[in-house]
GROMACS .gro file of C-alpha atoms in nm:
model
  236
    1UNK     CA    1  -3.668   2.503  -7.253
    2UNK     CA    2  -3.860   2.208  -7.362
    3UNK     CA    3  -4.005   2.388  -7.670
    4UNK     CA    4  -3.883   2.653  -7.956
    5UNK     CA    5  -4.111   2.835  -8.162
    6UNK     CA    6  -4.002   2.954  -8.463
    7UNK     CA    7  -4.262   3.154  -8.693
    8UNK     CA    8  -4.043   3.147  -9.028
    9UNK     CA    9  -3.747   2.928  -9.046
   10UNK     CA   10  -3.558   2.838  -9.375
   11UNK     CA   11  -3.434   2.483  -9.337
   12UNK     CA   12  -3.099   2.345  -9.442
   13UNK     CA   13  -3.043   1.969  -9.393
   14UNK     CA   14  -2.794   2.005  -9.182
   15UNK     CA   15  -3.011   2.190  -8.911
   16UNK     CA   16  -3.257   1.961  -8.944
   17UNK     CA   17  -3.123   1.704  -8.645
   18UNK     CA   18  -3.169   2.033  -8.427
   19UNK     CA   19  -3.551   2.086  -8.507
   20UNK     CA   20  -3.638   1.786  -8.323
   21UNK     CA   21  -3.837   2.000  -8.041
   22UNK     CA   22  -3.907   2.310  -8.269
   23UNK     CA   23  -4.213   2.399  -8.382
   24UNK     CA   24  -4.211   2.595  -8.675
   25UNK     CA   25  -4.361   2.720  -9.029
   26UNK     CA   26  -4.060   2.591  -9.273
   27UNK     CA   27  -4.031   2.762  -9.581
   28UNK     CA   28  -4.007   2.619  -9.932
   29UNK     CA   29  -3.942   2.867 -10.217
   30UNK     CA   30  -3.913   2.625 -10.491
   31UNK     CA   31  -4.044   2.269 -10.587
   32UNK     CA   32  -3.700   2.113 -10.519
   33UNK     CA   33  -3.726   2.284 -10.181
   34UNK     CA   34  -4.056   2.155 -10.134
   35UNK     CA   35  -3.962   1.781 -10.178
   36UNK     CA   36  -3.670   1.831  -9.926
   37UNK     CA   37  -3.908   1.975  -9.620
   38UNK     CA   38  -4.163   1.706  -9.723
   39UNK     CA   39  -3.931   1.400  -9.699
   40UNK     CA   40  -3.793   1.532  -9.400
   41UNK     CA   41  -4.111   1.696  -9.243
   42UNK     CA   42  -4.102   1.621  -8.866
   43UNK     CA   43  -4.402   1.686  -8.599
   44UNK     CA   44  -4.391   1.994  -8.477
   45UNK     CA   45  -4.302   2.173  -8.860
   46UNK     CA   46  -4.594   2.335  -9.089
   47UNK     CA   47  -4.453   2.387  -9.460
   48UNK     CA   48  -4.557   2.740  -9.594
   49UNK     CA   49  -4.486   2.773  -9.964
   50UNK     CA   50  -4.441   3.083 -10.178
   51UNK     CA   51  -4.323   3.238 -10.469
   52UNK     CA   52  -4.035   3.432 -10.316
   53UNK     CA   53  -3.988   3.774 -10.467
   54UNK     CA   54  -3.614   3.762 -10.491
   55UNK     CA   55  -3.718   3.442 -10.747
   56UNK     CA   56  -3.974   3.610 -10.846
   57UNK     CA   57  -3.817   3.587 -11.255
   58UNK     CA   58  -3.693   3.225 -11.237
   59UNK     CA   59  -3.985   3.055 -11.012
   60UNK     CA   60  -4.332   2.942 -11.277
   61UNK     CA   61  -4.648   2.979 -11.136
   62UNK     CA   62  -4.740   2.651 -11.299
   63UNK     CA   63  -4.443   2.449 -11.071
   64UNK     CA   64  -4.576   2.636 -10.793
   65UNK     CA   65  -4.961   2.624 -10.818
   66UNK     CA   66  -4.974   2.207 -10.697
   67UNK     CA   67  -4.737   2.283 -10.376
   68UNK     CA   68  -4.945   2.621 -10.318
   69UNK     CA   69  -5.263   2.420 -10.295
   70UNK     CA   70  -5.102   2.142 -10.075
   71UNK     CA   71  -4.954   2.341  -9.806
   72UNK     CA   72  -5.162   2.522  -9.547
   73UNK     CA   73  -4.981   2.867  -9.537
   74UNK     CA   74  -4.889   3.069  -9.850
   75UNK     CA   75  -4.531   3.257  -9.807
   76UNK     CA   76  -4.324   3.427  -9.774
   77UNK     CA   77  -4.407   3.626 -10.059
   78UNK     CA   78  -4.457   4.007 -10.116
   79UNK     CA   79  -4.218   4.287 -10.264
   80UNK     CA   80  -3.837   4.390 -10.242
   81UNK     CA   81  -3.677   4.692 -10.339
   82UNK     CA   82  -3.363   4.695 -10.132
   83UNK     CA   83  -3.202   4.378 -10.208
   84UNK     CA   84  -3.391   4.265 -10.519
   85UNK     CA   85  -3.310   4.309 -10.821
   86UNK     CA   86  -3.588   4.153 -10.979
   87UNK     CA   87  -3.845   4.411 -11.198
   88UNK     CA   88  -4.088   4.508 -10.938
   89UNK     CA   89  -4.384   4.444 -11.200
   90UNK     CA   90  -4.267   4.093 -11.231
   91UNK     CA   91  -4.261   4.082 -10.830
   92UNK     CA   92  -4.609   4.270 -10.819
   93UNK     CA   93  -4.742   4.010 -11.055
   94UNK     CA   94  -4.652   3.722 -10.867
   95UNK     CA   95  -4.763   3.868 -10.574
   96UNK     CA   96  -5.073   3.979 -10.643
   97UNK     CA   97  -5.200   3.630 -10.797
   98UNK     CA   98  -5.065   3.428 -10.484
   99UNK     CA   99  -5.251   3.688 -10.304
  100UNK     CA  100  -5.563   3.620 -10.496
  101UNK     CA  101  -5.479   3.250 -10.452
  102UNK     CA  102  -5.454   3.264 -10.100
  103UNK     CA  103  -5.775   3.465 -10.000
  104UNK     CA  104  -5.979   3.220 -10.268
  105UNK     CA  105  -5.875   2.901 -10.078
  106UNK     CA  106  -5.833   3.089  -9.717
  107UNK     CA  107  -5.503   3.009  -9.645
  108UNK     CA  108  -5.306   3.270  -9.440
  109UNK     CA  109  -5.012   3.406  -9.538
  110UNK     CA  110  -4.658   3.499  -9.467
  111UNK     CA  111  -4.503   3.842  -9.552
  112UNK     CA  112  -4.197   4.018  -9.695
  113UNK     CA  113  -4.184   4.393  -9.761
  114UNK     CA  114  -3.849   4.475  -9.747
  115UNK     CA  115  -3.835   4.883  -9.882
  116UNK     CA  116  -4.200   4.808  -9.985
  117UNK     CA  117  -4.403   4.828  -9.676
  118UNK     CA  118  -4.639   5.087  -9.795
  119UNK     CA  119  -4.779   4.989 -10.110
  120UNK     CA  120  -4.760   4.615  -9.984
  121UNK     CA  121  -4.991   4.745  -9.715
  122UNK     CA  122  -5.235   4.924  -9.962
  123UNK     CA  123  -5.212   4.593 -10.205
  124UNK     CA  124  -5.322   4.361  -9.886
  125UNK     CA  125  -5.631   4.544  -9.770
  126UNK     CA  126  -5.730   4.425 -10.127
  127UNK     CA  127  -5.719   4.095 -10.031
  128UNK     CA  128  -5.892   4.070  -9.649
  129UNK     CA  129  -5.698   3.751  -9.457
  130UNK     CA  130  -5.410   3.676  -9.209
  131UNK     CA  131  -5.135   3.814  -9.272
  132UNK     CA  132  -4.787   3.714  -9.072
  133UNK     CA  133  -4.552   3.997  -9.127
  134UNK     CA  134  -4.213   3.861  -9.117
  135UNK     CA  135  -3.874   4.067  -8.987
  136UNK     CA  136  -4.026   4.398  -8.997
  137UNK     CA  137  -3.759   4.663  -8.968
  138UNK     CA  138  -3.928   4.965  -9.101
  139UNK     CA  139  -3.918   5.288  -8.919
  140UNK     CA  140  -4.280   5.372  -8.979
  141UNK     CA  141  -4.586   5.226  -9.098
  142UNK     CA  142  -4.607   4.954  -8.807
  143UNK     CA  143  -4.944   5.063  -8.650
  144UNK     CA  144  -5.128   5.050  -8.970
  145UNK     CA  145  -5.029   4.736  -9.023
  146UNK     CA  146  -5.102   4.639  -8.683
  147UNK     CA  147  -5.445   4.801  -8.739
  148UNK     CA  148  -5.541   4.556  -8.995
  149UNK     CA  149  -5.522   4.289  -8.782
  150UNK     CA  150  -5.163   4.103  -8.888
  151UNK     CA  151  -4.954   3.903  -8.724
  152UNK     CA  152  -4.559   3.999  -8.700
  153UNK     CA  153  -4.240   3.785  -8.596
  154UNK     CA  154  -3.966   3.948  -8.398
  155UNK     CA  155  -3.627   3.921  -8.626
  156UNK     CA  156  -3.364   3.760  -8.411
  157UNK     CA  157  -3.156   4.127  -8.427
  158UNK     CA  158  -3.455   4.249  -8.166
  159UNK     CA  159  -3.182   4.346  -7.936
  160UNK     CA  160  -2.948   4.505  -8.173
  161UNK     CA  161  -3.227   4.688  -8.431
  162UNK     CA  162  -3.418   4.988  -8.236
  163UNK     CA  163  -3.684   4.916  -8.480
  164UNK     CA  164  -3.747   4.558  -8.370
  165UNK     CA  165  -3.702   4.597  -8.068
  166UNK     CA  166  -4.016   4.856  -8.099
  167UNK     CA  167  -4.197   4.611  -8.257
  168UNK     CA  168  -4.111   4.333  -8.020
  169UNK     CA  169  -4.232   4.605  -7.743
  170UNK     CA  170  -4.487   4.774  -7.939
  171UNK     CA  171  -4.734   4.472  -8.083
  172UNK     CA  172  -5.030   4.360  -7.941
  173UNK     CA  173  -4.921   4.034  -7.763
  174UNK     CA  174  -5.177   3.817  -7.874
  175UNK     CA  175  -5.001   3.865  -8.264
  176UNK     CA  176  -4.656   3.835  -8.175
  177UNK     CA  177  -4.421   3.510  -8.240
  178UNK     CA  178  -4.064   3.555  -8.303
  179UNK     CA  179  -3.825   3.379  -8.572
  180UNK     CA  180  -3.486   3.312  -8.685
  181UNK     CA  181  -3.518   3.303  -9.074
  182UNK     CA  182  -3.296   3.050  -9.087
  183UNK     CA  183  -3.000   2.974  -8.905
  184UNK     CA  184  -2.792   3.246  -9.149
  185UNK     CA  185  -3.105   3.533  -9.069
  186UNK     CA  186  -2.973   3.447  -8.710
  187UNK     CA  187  -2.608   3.473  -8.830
  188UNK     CA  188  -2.696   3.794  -9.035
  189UNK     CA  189  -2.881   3.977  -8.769
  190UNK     CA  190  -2.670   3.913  -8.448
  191UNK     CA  191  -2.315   3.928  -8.615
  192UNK     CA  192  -2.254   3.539  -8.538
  193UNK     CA  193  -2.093   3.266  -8.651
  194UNK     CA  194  -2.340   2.971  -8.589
  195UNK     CA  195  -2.319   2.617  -8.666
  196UNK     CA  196  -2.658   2.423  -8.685
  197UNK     CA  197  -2.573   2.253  -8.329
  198UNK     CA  198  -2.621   2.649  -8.195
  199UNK     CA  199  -2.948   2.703  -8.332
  200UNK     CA  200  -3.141   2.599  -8.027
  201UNK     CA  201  -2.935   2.794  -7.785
  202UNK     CA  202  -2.960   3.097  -8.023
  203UNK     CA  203  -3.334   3.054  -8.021
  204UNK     CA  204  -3.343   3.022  -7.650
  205UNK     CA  205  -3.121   3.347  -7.592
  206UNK     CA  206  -3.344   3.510  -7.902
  207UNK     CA  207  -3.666   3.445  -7.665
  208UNK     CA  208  -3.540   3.597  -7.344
  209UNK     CA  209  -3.403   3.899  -7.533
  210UNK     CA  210  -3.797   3.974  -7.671
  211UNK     CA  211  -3.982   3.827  -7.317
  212UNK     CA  212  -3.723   4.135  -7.143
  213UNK     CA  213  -3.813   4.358  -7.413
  214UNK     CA  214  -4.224   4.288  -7.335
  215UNK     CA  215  -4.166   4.235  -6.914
  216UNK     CA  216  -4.246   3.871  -6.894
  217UNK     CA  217  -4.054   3.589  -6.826
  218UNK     CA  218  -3.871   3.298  -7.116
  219UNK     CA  219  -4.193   3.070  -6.988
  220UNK     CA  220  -4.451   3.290  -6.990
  221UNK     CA  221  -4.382   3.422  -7.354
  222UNK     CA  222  -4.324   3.099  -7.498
  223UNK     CA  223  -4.669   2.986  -7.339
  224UNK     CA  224  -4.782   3.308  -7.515
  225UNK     CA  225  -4.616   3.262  -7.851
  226UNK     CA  226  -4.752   2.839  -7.839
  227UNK     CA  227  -5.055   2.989  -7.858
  228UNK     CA  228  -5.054   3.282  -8.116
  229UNK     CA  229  -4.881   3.020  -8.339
  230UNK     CA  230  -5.222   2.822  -8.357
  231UNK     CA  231  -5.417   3.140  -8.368
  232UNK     CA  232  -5.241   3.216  -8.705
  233UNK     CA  233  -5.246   2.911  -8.842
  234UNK     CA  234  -5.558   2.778  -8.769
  235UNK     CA  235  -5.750   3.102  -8.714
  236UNK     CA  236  -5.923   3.052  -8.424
   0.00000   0.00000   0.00000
């Protein structure tokens, strides 16, 4: 393959040699985060930005507000019950005004609902835009989601999760892109041991996995997900 897409990526520096034919939305949950993807921003990466729920306590709106206006997608942000700690009215705070934020200056943005899916679903139909679901791996709630119009990624456990791989079969192909979250989502979700030199390869095997799972071949997906990737971000 020539090309990887990669709808949410979190970028270490030493991964960043490897990203050289990626194209990708980066994530920056911080200002010091920010300044890293910036300096070392390459051609085919778009930076989303975000008040992360996990930092949801620690992360100021007012450090956050200049990057949120600079970058062209708003994420991931959203709600966590399962492996957050955080006080969910700090998290539903946060959300909620990057939310506002977001639909003001119509940027779309990028999901997480981890053990929160409904009410994050009730809370966005509040706030009409694009919305890029990342990693869902809920058992129910999918369809309404996909009936509001969002976009999902495909975690890169689709072949080991029975409820990505549903999603991965189950969403409408013109909203699908898949993702690694990083090369330790990849790590995390397959049961690996990666160094950044496998991320590529981990990609590549990550795309055949979801083009068997939806009957097409490697090619004809990533034509596919090439495309869905400007839908989302540009809307059209």
């Amino acid at each position: 393959m020539k090309s990887i897409i990669d709808g949410h990526i979190h970028v270490i520096p030493a991964l960043v040699p490897h990203l050289r034919d990626v194209r990708c939305i980066a994530n920056a949950d911080s200002p010091e985060e920010y300044d890293f993807l910036t300096h070392t921003q390459l051609p085919g990466m778009v930076i989303s930005a975000g008040i992360h729920p996990w930092k949801a306590d620690c992360t100021s709106w007012d450090a956050m507000e200049p990057i949120l206006r600079q970058v062209s997608v708003i994420g991931e942000i959203g709600l966590d019950n399962v492996w957050c700690t955080v006080d969910l009215g700090v998290q539903r705070t946060a959300f909620e005004r990057q939310l506002a934020f977001a639909q003001q200056l119509g940027k779309p943005v990028i999901l997480h609902t981890k053990g929160m899916e409904r009410e994050i679903l009730d809370t966005i139909r509040r706030y009409p835009n694009r919305y890029l679901v990342h990693w869902y791996a809920c058992p129910h709630g999918l369809q309404d989601y996909i009936d509001l119009g969002c976009w999902f990624t495909v975690g890169p456990d689709a072949a080991l999760d029975r409820d990505v791989s549903h999603l991965a079969q189950t969403v409408p192909l013109d909203r699908l892109l898949i993702e690694s979250d990083g090369l330790d989502g990849i790590a995390w979700g397959q049961h690996v041991t990666l160094t950044p030199a496998d991320y590529p390869a981990a990609m590549e095997r990550h795309l055949h996995t979801v083009a068997a799972l939806r009957g097409l071949t490697a090619d004809a997906l990533l034509f596919v997900l090439m495309h869905n990737l400007d839908t989302f971000l540009l809307g059209i």
